[in-house]
Each structure stands twice: as C-alpha cells, then as structure tokens.
Steps between C-alpha positions, in 0.01 A plus 500: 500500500512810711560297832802326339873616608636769288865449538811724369788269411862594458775288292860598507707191505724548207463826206132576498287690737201341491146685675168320442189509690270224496125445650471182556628294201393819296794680312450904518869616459824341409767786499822429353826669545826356314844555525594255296679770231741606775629121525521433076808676477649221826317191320337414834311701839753692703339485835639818617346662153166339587432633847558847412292448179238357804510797711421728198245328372322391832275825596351563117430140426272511792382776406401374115368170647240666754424737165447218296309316780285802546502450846734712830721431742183502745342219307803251580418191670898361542829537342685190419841514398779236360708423771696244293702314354701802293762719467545617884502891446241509265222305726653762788325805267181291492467355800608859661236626302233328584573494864464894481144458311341265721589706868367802308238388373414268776440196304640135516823415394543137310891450382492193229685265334597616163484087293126474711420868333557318156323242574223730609452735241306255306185518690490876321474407215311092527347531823557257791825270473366108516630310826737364453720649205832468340692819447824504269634874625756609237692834484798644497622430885274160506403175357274324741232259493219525814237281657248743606206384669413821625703846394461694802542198758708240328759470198755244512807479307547150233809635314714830418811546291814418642732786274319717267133606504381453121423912488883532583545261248322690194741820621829369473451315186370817359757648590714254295282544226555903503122524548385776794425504868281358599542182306146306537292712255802520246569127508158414450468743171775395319387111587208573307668473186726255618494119504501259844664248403813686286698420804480209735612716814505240841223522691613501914354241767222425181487101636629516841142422729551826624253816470818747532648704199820558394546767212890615569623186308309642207650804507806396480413274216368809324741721552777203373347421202486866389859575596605197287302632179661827548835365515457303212362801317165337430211717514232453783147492415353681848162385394541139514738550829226673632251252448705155573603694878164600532362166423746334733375677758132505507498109427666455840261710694193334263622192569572521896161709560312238323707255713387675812089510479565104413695442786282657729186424348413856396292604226555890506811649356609868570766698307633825655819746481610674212621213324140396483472769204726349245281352229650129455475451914119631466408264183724162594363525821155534349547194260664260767237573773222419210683162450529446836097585634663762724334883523752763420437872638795772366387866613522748253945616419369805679444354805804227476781761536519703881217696565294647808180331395672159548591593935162645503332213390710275745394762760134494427500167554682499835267813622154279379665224685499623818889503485669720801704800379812516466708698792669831430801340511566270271795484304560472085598173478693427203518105540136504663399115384197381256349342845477849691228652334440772710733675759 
C-alpha cells in the first residue's frame, strides 16, 4: 500500500473545483467546491463567473482534501491536473495551480485529459478497468462513446454528438419546463412520477449505423410541443414531459453503447459524467446490458459529476506506469482530444 503513488488531483474544467487525493486506486479525499448557485440565476455556467469562483476556492479545497486525507503537502507523490477539454479560463486557474504546487513542492507534474479522468474514476470505486472496455461519457459539455484498451496509454474515439451533449440537453428543456439550473437532477425527479411513453418525442440518428448522438433535434421537439400546448391553453403535465424527453434520450445512448461493445467485440461497459447519475440512464442501462451478456460498471453519482479524485486517479495511473511528467509548460487546452490522454 504504502509504496503506491499518493497523488493530489485538481479538476476545474467547468463550475466545480474539484481536490482529491488518491493512493493508488484508494480514495482518501474528494473535496468539492461548487459554484453552481452563482450560474442558476443565468440558466447555464458563465465562464468568466466560474474562474473567479476557481481562484477562491482553489487554496482551501486543498487545504480540506489534505485534512481529510490526513496526510501534508510533504507526503505528495505528484499533482495531476485537467488540462482539458473545458471552459479555457477556468482550466487556466487549475492548471496555474498546479504548476505552482508541483515546482514547490518538487514533485511530478501529470496534466490529463478530462473524458480519460471519467473513464478513470471507476477503478476507485471497482478496482482495475477490464481490457478492453466500452465507455459511454455523458455530461453536460459531452456525449462520447470510447474504446479503451488501456486508460493511461490508449482511448480511441467510436462516436460523439454532432450538436448538443445530452447534459446540455436536460438544461434547456428544463428550462422550458420552468424547472431550475441545473436541469439533470430536476428532470429526472419530476420523471419519476411521470410516464415514458406520454409523448412519442423523435429520437435523433436512433437507426443510422452510426455510434454518434444527436440530442439538439430533441430539443427543439420539446420545446415545440410545449409552446403549442401553451398556445392552445392546454395544460402541460411536466411529469410526463419529463419522463418521455428523458426516455428519448437514454434509449439512444442505451441503444448505441450496447451497439458499440457488439461491434467491437467488447464485453465491459463503462458509464461516466454526470449524466451517469440520472436514475433511468443507471437502470435501462442495467436491464439492456443483462439482456445483452454485457458487464455494466456505473461509479457511484458522486464520482460521475467533476471531481479531483477522478484526475488523480488518471494520474496515479500514469505515475505507476512509468509515464514521463508533464513539462512546466503546458498549456489548458480547452479542445485537448479523447486520444491525448496526458499532456
């Protein structure tokens, strides 16, 4: 245990400062700092709003993660950081960040891929990912699906949406529905007492051969359908809306992940991002990879949002490797692609 690498990540790709330390594949802190209250009020991140929410936050999330830990600053091993993909000024606070740590501390710097972070943060929580895997990624800034044969040397991409990610889906048909900021959580409540099928709302590139997404279509369809009921002065059950959008969307990625480990002859499917925590994804997913003899492994919803333990994971990984360190001067990245894994 002891001569495993203890490893300080650092997550700031979009509204949550993320710290977590990790020995090994051995969770010891996961600090979380939102500002996700300072964007409600704008139905959506203001980038601007979530570096300076960063830079606050930075020092005493450390600070509670090394706490939590139990451990020091001397104890350190190496800093990894997300280097991308994101919003560009709030990687800049992170990456900044952890440059400063590792020169003063001395230690290794690893700058990693945020979608291979996600895919990594699973080994926390069910041990050692099985080579190959299928990952479905899906959050608010991404919908991808990944062969990984190995997380810290390899990841290529199969598919990605081409509009909308299905996160920034759930938020903007919230936001028709009057429901709050961020729309996931809220969506997937009010489905619960809603029905699936109450509205047959079109399901984009569901037949096409292809293992890409498209969720703006079914926004739009949403958002129509509503406006017409209004005009008409009908009222609008939000329930059944709820459910019938949130069905559409999780058969698509059920059905395309699925589609993928066949495809590629793959028996291991992974589910990351914070989409990953809405109920119907978790249990569909569960009853279609039954039916098809395919392993499903979801972390826990605390570990499928942004979060430090995720990039320390990664960097644990890359450090037991033998992986060289990253230079002090690499940039945040905000389009950094799936197959860079480390910078």
């Amino acid at each position: 245990m002891a001569d495993q690498p203890l490893v300080l990540g650092i997550e700031t790709s979009c509204d949550e400062t993320g710290v977590g330390i990790v020995r090994g594949h051995t969770l010891l802190a996961n600090t979380i700092a939102s500002s996700v209250e300072q964007h409600a009020r704008f139905g959506g991140v203001v980038p601007e709003v979530a570096s300076r929410a960063h830079l606050e936050a930075m020092t005493p999330a450390v600070e509670r993660a090394l706490a939590e830990a139990g451990v020091g600053f001397g104890d350190i091993d190496a800093i990894a950081v997300t280097a991308g993909p994101g919003l560009a000024g709030a990687l800049l606070v992170g990456v900044a960040a952890a440059k400063a740590y590792s020169l003063g501390l001395g230690v290794p710097l690893y700058g990693v891929n945020h979608l291979a972070a996600h895919v990594a943060v699973d080994q926390l929580e069910h041990g050692p990912l099985p080579k190959p895997c299928v990952a479905l990624l899906v959050s608010g800034g991404h919908s991808s699906l990944l062969l990984v044969p190995d997380v810290a040397r390899d990841v290529i991409s199969l598919g990605s949406t081409v509009d909308d990610a299905a996160g920034e889906a759930f938020d903007k048909v919230a936001r028709v529905l009057g429901l709050p900021f961020p729309g996931g959580p809220h969506i997937d409540r009010e489905a619960r007492d809603g029905s699936g099928t109450a509205v047959a709302f079109p399901r984009g590139k569901y037949d096409d051969g292809t293992l890409d997404f498209s969720f703006s279509g079914l926004k739009t369809a949403v958002a129509r359908w509503v406006e017409a009921r209004r005009a008409a002065g009908e009222s609008i059950h939000v329930p059944d809306v709820a459910a019938s959008f949130q069905e559409a969307v999780v058969d698509v990625l059920t059905r395309k992940a699925i589609a993928a480990c066949r495809r590629y002859d793959v028996r291991d499917l992974l589910i990351g991002g914070g989409v990953a925590a809405n109920s119907r994804l978790r249990a569909l997913a569960r009853e279609r990879c039954q039916a098809a003899g395919i392993r499903l492994r979801v972390p826990r919803p605390g570990l499928c949002t942004d979060n430090g333990a995720m990039v320390a994971a990664l960097g644990a990984d890359l450090v037991s490797g033998g992986a060289a360190p990253s230079a002090l001067t690499i940039p945040a990245d905000s389009s950094l692609p799936i197959t860079t894994v480390h910078v």
